[in-house]
Structure formats: C-alpha cells, structure tokens
Tab-separated table of C-alpha atoms and ligand atoms in Angstrom:
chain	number	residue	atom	x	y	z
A	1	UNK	CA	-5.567	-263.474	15.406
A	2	UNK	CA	-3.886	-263.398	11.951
A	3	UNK	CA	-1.418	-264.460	9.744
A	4	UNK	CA	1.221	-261.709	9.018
A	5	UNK	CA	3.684	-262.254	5.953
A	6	UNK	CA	7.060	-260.378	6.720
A	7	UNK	CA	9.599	-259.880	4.151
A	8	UNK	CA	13.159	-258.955	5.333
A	9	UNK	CA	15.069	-257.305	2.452
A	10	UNK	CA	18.939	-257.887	2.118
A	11	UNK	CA	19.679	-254.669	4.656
A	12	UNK	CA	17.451	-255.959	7.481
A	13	UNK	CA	19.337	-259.587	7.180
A	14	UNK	CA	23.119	-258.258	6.702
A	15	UNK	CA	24.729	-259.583	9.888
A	16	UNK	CA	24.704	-261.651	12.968
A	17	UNK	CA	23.106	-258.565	14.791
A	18	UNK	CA	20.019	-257.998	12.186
A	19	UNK	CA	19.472	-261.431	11.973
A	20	UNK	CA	18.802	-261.348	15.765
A	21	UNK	CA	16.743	-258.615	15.720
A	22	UNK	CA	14.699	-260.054	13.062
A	23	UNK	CA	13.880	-263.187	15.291
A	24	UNK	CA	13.077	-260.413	18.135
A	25	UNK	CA	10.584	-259.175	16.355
A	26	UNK	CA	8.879	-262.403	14.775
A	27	UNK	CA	8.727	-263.644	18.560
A	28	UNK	CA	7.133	-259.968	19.120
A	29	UNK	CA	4.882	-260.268	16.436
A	30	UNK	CA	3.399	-264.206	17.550
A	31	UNK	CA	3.290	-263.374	20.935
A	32	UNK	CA	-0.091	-261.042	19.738
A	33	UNK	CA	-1.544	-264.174	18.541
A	34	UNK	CA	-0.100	-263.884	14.715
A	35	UNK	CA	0.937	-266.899	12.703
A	36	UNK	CA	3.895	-265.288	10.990
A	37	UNK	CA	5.135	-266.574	7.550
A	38	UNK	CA	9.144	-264.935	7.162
A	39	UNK	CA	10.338	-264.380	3.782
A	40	UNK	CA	14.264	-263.576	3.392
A	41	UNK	CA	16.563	-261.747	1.166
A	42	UNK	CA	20.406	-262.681	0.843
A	43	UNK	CA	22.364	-260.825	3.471
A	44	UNK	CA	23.661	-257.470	2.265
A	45	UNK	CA	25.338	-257.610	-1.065
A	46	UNK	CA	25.535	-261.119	-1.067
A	47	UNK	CA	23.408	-261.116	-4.746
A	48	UNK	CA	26.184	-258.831	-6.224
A	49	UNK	CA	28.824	-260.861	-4.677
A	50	UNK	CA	27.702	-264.050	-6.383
A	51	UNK	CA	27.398	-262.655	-9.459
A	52	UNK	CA	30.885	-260.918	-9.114
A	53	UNK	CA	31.893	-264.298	-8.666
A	54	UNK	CA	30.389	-265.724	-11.718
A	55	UNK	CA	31.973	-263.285	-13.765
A	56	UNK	CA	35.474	-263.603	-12.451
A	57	UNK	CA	35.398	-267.647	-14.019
A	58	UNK	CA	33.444	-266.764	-16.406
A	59	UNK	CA	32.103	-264.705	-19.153
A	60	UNK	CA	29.482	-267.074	-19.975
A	61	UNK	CA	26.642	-267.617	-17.418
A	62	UNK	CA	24.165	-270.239	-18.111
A	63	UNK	CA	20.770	-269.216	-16.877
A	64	UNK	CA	20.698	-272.663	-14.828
A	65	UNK	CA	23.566	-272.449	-13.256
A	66	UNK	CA	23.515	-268.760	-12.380
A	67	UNK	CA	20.178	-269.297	-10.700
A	68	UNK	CA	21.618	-272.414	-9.287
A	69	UNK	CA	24.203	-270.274	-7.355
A	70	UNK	CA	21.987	-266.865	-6.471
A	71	UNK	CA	19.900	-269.012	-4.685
A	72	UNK	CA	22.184	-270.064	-2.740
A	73	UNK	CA	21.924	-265.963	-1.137
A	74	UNK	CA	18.930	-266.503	0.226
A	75	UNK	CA	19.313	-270.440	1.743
A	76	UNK	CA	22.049	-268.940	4.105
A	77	UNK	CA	19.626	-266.241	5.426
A	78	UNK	CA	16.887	-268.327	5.944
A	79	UNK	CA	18.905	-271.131	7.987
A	80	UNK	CA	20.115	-268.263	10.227
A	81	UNK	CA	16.857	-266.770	10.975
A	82	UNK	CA	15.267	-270.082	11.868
A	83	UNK	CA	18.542	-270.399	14.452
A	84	UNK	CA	18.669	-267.293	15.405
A	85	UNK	CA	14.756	-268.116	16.258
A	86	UNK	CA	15.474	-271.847	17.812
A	87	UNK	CA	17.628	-269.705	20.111
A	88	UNK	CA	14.959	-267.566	21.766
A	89	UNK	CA	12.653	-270.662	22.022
A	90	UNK	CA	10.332	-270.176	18.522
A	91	UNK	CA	9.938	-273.403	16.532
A	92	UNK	CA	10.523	-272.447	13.115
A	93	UNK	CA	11.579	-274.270	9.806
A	94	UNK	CA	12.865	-272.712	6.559
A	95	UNK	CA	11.806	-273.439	3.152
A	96	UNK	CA	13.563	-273.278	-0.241
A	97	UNK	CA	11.006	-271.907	-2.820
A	98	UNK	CA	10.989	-275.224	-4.342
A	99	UNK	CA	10.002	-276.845	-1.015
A	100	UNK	CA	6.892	-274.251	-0.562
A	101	UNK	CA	6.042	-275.071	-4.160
A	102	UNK	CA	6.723	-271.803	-6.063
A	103	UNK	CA	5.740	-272.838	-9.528
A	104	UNK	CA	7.293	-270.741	-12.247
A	105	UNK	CA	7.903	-270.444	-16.006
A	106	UNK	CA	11.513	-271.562	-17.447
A	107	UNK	CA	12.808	-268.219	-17.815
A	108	UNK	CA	16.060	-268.280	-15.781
A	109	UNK	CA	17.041	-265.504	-14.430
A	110	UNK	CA	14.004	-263.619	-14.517
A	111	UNK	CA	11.038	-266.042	-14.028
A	112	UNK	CA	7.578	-265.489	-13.575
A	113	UNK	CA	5.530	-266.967	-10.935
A	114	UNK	CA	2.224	-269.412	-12.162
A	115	UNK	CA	1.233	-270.983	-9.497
A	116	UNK	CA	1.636	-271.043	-5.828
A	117	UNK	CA	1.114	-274.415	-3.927
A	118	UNK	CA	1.890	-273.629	-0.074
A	119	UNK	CA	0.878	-277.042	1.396
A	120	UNK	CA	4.132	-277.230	3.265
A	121	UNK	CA	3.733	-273.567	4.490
A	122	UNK	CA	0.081	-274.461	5.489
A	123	UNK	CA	1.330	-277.865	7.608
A	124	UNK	CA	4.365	-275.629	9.584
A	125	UNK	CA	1.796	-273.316	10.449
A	126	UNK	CA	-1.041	-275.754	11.265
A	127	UNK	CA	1.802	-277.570	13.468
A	128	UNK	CA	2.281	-273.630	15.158
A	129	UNK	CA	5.623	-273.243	13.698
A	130	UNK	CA	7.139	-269.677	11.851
A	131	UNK	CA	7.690	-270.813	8.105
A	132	UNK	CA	10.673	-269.199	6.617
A	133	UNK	CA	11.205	-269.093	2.773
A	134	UNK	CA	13.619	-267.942	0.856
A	135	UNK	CA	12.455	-265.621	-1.543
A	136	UNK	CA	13.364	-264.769	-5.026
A	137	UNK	CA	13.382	-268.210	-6.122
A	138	UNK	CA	10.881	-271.024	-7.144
A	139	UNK	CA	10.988	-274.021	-9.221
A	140	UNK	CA	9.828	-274.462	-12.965
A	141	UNK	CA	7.557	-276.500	-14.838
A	142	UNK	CA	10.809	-278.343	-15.798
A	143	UNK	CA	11.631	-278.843	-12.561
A	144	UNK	CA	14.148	-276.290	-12.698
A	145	UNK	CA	15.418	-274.179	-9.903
A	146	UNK	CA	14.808	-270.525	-11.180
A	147	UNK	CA	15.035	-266.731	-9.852
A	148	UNK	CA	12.802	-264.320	-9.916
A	149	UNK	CA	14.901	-261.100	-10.967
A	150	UNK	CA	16.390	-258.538	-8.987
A	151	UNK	CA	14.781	-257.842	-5.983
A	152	UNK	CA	12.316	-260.540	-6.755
A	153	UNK	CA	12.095	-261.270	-2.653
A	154	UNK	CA	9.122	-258.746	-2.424
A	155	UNK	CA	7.353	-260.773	-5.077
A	156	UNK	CA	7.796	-264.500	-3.405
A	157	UNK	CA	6.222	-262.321	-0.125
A	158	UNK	CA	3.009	-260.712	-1.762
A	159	UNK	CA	2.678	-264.507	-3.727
A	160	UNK	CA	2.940	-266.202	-0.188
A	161	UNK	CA	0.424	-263.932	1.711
A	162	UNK	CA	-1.981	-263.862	-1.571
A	163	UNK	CA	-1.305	-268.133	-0.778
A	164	UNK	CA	-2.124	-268.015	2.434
A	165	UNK	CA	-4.570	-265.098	2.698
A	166	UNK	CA	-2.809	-263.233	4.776
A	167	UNK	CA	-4.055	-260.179	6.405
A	168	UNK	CA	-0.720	-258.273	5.536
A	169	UNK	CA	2.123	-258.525	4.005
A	170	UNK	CA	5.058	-256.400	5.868
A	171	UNK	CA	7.818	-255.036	3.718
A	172	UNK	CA	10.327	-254.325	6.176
A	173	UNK	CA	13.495	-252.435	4.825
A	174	UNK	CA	16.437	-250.036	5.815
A	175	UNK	CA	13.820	-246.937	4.947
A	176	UNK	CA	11.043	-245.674	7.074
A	177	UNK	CA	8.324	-246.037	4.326
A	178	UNK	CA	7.091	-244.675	0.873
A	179	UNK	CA	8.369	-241.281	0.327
A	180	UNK	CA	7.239	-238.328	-1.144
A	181	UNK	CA	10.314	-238.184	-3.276
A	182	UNK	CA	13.814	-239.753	-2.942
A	183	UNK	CA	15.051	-238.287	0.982
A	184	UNK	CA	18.338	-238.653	-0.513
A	185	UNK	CA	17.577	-236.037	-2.918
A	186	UNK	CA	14.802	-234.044	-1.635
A	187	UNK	CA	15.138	-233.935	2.235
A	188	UNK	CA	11.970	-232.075	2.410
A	189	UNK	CA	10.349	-235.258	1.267
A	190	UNK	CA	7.299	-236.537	3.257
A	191	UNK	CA	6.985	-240.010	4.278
A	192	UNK	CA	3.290	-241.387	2.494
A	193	UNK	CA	0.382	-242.474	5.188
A	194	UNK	CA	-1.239	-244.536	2.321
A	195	UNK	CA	-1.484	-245.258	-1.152
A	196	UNK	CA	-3.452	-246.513	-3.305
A	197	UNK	CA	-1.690	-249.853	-5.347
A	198	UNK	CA	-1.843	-247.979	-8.951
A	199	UNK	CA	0.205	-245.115	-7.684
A	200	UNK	CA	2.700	-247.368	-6.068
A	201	UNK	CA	2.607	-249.213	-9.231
A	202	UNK	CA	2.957	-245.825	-11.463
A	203	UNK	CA	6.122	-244.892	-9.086
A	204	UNK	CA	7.944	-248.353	-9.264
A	205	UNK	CA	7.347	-248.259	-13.183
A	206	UNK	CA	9.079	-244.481	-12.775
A	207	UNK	CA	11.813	-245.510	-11.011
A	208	UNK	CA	10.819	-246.126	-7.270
A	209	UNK	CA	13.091	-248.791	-5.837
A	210	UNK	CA	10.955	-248.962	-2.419
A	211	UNK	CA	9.276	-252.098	-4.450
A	212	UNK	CA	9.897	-254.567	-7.215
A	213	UNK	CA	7.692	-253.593	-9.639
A	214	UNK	CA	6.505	-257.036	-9.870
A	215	UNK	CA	5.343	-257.542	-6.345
A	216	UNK	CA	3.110	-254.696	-6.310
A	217	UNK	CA	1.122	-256.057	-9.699
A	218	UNK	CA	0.722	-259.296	-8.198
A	219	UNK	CA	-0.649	-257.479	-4.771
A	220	UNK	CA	-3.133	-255.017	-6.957
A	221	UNK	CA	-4.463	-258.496	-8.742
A	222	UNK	CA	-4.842	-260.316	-5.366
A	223	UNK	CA	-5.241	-257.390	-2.876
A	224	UNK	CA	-2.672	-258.265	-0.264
A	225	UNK	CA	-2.073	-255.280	1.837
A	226	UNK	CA	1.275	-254.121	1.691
A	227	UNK	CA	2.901	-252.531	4.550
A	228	UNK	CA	6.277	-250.882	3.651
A	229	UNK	CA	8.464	-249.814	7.091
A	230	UNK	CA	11.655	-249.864	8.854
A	231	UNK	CA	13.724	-253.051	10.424
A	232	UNK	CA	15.675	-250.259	11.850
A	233	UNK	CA	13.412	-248.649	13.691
A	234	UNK	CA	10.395	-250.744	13.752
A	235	UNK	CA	8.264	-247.305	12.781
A	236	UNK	CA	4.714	-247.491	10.903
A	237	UNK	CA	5.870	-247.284	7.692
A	238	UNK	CA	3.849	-246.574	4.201
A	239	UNK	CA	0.566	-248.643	3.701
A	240	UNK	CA	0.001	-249.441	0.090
A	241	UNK	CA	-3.703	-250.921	-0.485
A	242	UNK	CA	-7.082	-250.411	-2.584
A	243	UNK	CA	-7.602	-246.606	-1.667
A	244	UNK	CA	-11.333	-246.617	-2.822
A	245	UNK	CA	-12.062	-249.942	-0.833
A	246	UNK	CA	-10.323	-248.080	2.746
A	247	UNK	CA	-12.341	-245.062	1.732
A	248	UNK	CA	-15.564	-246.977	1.868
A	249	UNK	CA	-15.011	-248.327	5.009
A	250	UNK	CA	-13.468	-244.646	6.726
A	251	UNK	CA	-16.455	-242.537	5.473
A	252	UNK	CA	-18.522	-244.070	7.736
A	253	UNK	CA	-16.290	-242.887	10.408
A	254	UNK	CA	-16.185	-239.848	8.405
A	255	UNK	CA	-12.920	-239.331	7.916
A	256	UNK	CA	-12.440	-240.467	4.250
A	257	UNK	CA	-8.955	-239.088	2.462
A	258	UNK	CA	-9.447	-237.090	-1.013
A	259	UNK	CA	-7.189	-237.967	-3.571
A	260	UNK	CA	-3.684	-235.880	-2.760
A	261	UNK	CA	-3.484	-234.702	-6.848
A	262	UNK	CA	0.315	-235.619	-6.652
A	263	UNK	CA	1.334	-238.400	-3.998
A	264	UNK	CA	5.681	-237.974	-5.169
A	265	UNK	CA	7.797	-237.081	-7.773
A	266	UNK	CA	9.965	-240.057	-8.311
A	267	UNK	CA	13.518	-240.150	-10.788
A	268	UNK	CA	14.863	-242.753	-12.734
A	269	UNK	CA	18.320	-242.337	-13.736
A	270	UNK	CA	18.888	-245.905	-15.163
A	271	UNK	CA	17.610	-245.104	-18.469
A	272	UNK	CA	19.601	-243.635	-22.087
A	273	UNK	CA	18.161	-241.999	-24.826
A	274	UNK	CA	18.301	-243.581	-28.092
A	275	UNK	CA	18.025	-241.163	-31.532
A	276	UNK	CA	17.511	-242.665	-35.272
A	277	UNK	CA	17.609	-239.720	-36.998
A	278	UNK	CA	16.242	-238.723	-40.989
A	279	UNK	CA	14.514	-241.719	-41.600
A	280	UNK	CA	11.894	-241.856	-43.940
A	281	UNK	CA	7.544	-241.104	-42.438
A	282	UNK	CA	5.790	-244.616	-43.516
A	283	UNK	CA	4.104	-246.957	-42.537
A	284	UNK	CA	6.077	-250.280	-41.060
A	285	UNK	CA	9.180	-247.796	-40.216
A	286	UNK	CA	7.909	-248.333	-36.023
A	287	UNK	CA	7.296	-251.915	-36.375
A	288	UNK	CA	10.692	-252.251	-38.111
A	289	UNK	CA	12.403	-250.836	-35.707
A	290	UNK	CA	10.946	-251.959	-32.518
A	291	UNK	CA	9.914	-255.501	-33.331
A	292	UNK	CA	13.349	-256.868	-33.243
A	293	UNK	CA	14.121	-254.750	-30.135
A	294	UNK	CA	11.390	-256.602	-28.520
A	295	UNK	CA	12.259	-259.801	-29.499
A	296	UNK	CA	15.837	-259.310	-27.934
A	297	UNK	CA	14.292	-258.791	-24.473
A	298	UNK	CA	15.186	-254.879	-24.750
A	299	UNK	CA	12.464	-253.204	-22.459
A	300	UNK	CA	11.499	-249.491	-24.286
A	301	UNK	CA	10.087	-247.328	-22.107
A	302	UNK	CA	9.588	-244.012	-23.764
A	303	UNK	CA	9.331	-243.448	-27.275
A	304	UNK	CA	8.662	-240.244	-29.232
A	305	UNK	CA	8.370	-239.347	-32.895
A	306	UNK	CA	8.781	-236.215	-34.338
A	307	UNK	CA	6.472	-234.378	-36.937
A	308	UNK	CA	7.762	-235.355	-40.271
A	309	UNK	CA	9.098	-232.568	-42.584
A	310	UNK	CA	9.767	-233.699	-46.524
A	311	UNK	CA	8.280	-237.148	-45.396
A	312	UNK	CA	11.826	-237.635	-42.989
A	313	UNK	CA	11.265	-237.664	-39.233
A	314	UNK	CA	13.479	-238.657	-36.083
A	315	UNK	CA	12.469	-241.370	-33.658
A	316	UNK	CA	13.670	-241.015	-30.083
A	317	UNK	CA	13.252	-243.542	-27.161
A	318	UNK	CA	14.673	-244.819	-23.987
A	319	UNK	CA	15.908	-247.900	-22.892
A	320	UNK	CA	17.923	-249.572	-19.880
A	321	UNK	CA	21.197	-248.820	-19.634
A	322	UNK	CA	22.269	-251.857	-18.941
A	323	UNK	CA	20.338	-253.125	-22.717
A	324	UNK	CA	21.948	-249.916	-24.085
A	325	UNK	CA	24.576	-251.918	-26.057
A	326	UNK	CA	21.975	-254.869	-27.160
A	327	UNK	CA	19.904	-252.289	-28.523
A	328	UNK	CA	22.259	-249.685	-30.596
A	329	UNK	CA	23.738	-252.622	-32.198
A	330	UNK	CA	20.432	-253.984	-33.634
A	331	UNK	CA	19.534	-250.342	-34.374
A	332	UNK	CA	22.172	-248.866	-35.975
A	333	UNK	CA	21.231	-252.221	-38.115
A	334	UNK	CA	17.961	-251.663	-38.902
A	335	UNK	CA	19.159	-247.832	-39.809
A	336	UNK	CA	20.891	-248.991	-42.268
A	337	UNK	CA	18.792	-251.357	-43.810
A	338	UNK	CA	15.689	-248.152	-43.538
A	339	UNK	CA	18.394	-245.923	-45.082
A	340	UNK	CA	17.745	-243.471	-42.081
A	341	UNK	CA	20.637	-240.517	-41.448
A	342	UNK	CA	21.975	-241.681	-38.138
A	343	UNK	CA	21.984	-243.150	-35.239
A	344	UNK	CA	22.672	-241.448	-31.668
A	345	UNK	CA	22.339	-242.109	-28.201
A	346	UNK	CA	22.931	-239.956	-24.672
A	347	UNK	CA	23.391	-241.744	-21.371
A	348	UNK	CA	23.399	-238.153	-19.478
A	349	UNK	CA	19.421	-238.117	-19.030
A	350	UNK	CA	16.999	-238.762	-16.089
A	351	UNK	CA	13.539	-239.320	-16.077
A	352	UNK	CA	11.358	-237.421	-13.888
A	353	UNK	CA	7.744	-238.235	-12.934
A	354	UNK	CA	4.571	-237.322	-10.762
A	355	UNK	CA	2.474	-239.166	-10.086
A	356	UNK	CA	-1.262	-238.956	-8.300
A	357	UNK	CA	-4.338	-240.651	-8.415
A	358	UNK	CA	-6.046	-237.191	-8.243
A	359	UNK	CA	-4.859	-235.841	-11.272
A	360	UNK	CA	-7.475	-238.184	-13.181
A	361	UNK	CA	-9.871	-234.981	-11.772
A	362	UNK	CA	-7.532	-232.508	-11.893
A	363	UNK	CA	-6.709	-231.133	-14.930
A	364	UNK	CA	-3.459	-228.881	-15.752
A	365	UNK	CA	-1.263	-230.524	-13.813
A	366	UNK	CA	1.207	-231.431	-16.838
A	367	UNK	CA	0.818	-227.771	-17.936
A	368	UNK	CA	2.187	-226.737	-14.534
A	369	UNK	CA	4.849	-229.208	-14.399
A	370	UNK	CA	6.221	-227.480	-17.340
A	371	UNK	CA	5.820	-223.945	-16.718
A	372	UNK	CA	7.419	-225.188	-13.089
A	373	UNK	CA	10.817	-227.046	-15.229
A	374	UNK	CA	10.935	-223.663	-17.582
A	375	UNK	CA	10.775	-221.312	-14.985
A	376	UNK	CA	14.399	-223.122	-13.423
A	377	UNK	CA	15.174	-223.344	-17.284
A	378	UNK	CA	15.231	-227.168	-17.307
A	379	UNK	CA	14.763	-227.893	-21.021
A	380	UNK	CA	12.430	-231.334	-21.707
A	381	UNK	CA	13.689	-233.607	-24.142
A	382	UNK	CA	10.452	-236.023	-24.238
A	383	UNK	CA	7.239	-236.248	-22.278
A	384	UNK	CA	4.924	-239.394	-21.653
A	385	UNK	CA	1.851	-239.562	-19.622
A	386	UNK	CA	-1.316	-242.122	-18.161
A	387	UNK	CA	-3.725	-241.477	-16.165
A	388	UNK	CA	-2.291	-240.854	-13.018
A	389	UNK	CA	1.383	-239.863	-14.207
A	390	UNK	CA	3.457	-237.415	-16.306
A	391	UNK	CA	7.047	-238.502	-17.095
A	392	UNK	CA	9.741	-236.048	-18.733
A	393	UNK	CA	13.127	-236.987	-19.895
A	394	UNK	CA	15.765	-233.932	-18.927
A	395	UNK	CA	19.384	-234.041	-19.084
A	396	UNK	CA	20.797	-235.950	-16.043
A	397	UNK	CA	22.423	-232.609	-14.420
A	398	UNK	CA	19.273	-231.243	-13.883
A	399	UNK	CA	17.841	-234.188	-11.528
A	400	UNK	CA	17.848	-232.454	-8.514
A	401	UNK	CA	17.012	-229.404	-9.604
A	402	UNK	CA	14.047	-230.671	-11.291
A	403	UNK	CA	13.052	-233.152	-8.351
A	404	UNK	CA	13.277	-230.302	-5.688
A	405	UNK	CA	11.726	-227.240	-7.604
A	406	UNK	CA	8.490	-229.964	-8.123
A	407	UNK	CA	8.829	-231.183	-5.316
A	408	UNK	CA	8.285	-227.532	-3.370
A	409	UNK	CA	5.974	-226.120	-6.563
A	410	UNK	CA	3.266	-229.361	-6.245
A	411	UNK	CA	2.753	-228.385	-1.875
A	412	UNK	CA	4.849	-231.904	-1.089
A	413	UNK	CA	7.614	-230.093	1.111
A	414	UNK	CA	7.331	-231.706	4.815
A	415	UNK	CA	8.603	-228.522	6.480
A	416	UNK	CA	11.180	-230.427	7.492
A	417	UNK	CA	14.366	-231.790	6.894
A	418	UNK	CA	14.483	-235.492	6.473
A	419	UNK	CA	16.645	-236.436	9.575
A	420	UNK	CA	16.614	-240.395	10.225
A	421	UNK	CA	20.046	-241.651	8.698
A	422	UNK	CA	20.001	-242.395	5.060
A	423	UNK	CA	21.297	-246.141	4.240
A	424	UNK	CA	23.500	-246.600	1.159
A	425	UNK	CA	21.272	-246.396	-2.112
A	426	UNK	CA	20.051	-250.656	-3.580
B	1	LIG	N1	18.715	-261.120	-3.257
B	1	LIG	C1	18.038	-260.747	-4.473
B	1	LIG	C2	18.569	-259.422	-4.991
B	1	LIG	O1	19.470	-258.858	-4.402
B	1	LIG	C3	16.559	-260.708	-4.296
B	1	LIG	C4	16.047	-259.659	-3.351
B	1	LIG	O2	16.825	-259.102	-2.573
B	1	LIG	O3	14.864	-259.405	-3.348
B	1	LIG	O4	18.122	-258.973	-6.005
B	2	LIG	MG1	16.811	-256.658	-2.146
C-alpha cells in the first residue's frame, strides 16, 4: 500500500504499557499493507532528567558531550519498541540517527539537518522489516554526534518521510489534534479538521507547542503530510497539508473548504519585554543594538519603536526568557555606550496571536481584535502582524482573558466543553 512515518513523542513512549501499545498499533498499521518507518522520543521526561543530571556535576556543558548524553533518551526508547515489537512477532530493527545517516551541521545542541541519506532505512524496509530511529539526533559533517533542539523528534520524522517519500507522516501525541486554542485554557476550543502548513507554521512561530517549529518548515518545503493525533486514543487527529493543493482535488467532488478567516488564537508566555529607553532617533542606533544581540544567538521576536519626540525615542522588543539574562547584559552595554536613559525589562507579558489564512481577503480583522481586547479593557503593549497573523503583547494576567474573549468574539467556540483528559503541559 504505503509507507507511513509515525513519530511517538516522549508521552506516547513513557512506560512499559505505552511502549506496548505503540507496537500494537505498528502491527495494526502493517497488517493494512503499510511499510511503517517508527521514529521515537525519550520516554517521558527523560530529556529534562539528563540535563538535570548534567547540571548537578556540572556548570559547564560542552555541546559534545551534552549531545553525547541526550541521545542517549532516545536509544533506550527505540530498543524497547523494537522488543516490545519482536514480542508480538514484527521483525523490526532500530536505528541511531547516525546509523540512518542524518547529516547535520556542527551546531551542538541545536543542529540543523543537510542532508538525509536513508540507505539503511531503505534496506530494513526492502528486507520487510519496521525501521525504528531515534529521533532528535543525527551526525555532523565532523562526524559528530549532534541534537537537534528541543523537541527536535518531529523534525528527524518529517526529514525521514520527505527521505523516503512517504505518504504521511503521523504525529502521534498525548493530545487529540490541532486545536482551536490551548483546551487547557479555552475549553471551548475546537479541535482543527485541516490546515494549511503556513498557518501551522504561523501558530508554532506564536507559541503552539503541538509542533517543533522546525518540522513543519521542513514539511511545507518537501510537502510531507502531517497528521497530528492521539496515542491515547488512537482518534483522527489534525491534518496539516497544502490547503490549495486538497482544495483542487475536493472541488471536483464539490466540496472544497473556504478559508476559515481565523483557524486559533494561540499564546506564548515564554517571552519578556525588553525597554531601552531615551535614546537618541539616528541612523545605526537599530543596527547597534541588535547586531550584537544577534550575534549572541539571542532570538528577537518583536520589536517596536516609538515616534521620536526632541530626536529621543524608546525601543521595545521581546526575547526568550530563557536569553533574557544574555541579552540585558549586552544591552544595558550598548545603552551606555549610545548614551540612552535606561534600560528596563518585564517578564509579566504574554503574547497573543490569530492566526488565518483567510484574513489575507479579509480585511479588519486586526481592527476587531482590538476593539474585542478594549472592550474587556486589556491594554496592548505592542502589536506585530504578516499576512496571515496579528500578534499583541499584553500583560501576562490578562492571558486568559484575552485568549477566551477572542476566542468566543472570532465564532471559534465549539459549543462545547473540551472533555477528553488534559495531559500535563511539554
Ligand atoms: N527528547 C527530546 C526533547 O524532549 C526530543 C523530542 O522529544 O522531540 O526535547
Ligand atoms: Mg517531545
């Protein structure tokens, strides 16, 4: 028939149980007729474990050897899983990313993929064995063992099926699917049909944890279908693919989707706001600032500059918390050296975002967002848009407030209460 990819995140692989349920349902899936290619997470919190570990010896963590031992996460799982298999009769061998020849850069800790070779994936499956990698991990172009960064698993999937040109790549997690907004948060939120890959990529750039960011740019560029869904319940789950390409093929059965204008409203709470206040309006002050905040590795998200009065402005922007103390240190530098009035920062904000591939014909959505946020006096502190987004910084209090009164104001309410149980938030 086909050859299915499916990726088992760190929930779906956490004990003896999962692990047996996973094999269930790879036998399930070959006994259609599917060559299935298995891609592991480390069970549970096994990442944060490791690294817990690394920093109790030490508070110095060579990339190498850091990647040396998170790798080690997913080796266990994917040993299991091919026993857990051998024990319900389905011949099945497991593969570092090394072995599968996952080519990457030399940036430990967070590498990027460049080439994928697969010939050992290819043989298992032309033999009729399940391959089973371990994902996050591949080797570099210094013969390196490296990692892929946080939740990187999703990315060694989509690179595999693109490999192997499979005919989907399943995402299988402890949620149902793509929501309509966090269910935690929102329990009126919807669970998404489809989408189309630039709104899932808008949402995981907003703050959508469903997928790494990563994985869905590399399945836009190679068009591997993503399937998002449940290892719990073993539901249809969210289908994330090239909307206008689907289209094309429905309308002859006539039943071609319009563009919802907003698919979700999706938060991001990981983010602080960074001020450098009274500094003077000319050219160079931007470049100043930011170049050096770039060459640290700081990623700035949102940046906004006031209108100059007296030739003085303020520059605002966000950043990660976790690069929060990276970046004030090089700029309160660089605030000195521009002779700019100050320097503050606030870790109490949230970002909020909708996002829709119909607002690129539907104009006024941004001007209802705000009217919506006034109306349940939510002040905005900045505002960024694309296309198919519009992002708003507000203080962190008002999250839910925000998230729910868009949530109900933009027609997304499901009419009913979210009701399957809600895992522990990644
Ligand atoms: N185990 C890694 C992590 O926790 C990779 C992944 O789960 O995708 O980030
Ligand atoms: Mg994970």
């Amino acid at each position: 028939m086909g050859i299915v990819v499916q990726k088992y995140g760190g929930t779906s692989v956490a004990d003896p149980e999962r692990i047996k349920a996973v094999a269930e349902h790879v036998a399930f899936t070959r006994s259609h007729g599917n060559d299935v290619v298995v891609v592991v997470s480390a069970m549970g919190k096994t990442t944060d474990n490791l690294i817990s570990l690394a920093n109790q010896v030490s508070g110095t963590h060579p990339g190498r050897e850091l990647d040396m031992l998170l790798t080690t996460g997913e080796r266990i799982s994917m040993a299991l899983v091919c026993m857990a298999l051998a024990d319900i009769g389905i011949d099945a061998v497991s593969f570092t990313g090394s072995q599968v020849g996952i080519i990457t850069d030399t940036v430990h800790t967070k590498a990027k993929i460049l080439e994928v070779k697969g010939d050992r994936l290819r043989e298992a499956l032309a033999a009729g064995k399940v391959a089973v990698v371990a994902g996050f991990q591949g080797v570099s172009t210094d013969s390196e063992i490296t990692t892929l960064g946080r939740g990187g698993s999703d990315t060694t999937a989509v690179a595999l099926a693109a490999a192997v040109n499979a005919d989907v790549c399943e995402i299988y997690t402890d949620v149902t699917g793509v929501f309509s907004a966090d269910p935690r948060i929102v329990p009126q939120a919807r669970k998404l049909q489809h989408l189309d890959f630039e709104e899932m990529l808008e949402m995981a750039g907003a703050g959508s944890k469903v997928l790494a960011l990563r994985s869905v740019e590399f399945a836009r560029n190679h068009n591997v279908p993503l399937h998002v869904r449940s290892s719990f319940t073993w539901e249809h789950g969210t289908w994330v693919l090239d909307m206008s390409a689907f289209n094309a093929q429905q309308s002859s059965k006539e039943n071609a989707m319009e563009d919802p204008i907003i698919s979700g409203v999706v938060h991001e709470t990981g983010e602080a706001k960074v001020t450098v206040f009274g500094v003077a309006d000319k050219p160079g002050i931007s470049a100043a600032l930011f170049e050096p905040l770039a060459d640290a590795n700081v990623n700035v998200d949102m940046i906004v500059q006031n209108t100059s009065k007296d030739g003085i402005t303020d520059i605002s922007f966000t950043v990660p918390k976790s690069d929060l103390a990276t970046a004030l240190k090089i700029v309160n530098a660089v605030a000195g050296e521009l002779g700019a009035a100050g320097v503050t920062h606030d870790e109490a904000v949230a970002k909020i975002s909708l996002v829709g591939a119909g607002m690129k014909t539907s104009p006024g959505v941004a001007a209802k967002m705000f009217r919506v946020l006034a109306d349940a006096d939510v002040n905005i502190e900045m505002i960024s848009t694309s296309t198919i987004r519009v992002s708003v910084v507000v203080g962190a209090a008002n999250t839910e407030k925000a998230l729910r009164t868009l949530h109900t104001a933009f027609g997304l309410d499901s009419g009913q209460a979210y009701s399957a149980p809600l895992p522990e938030r990644k």
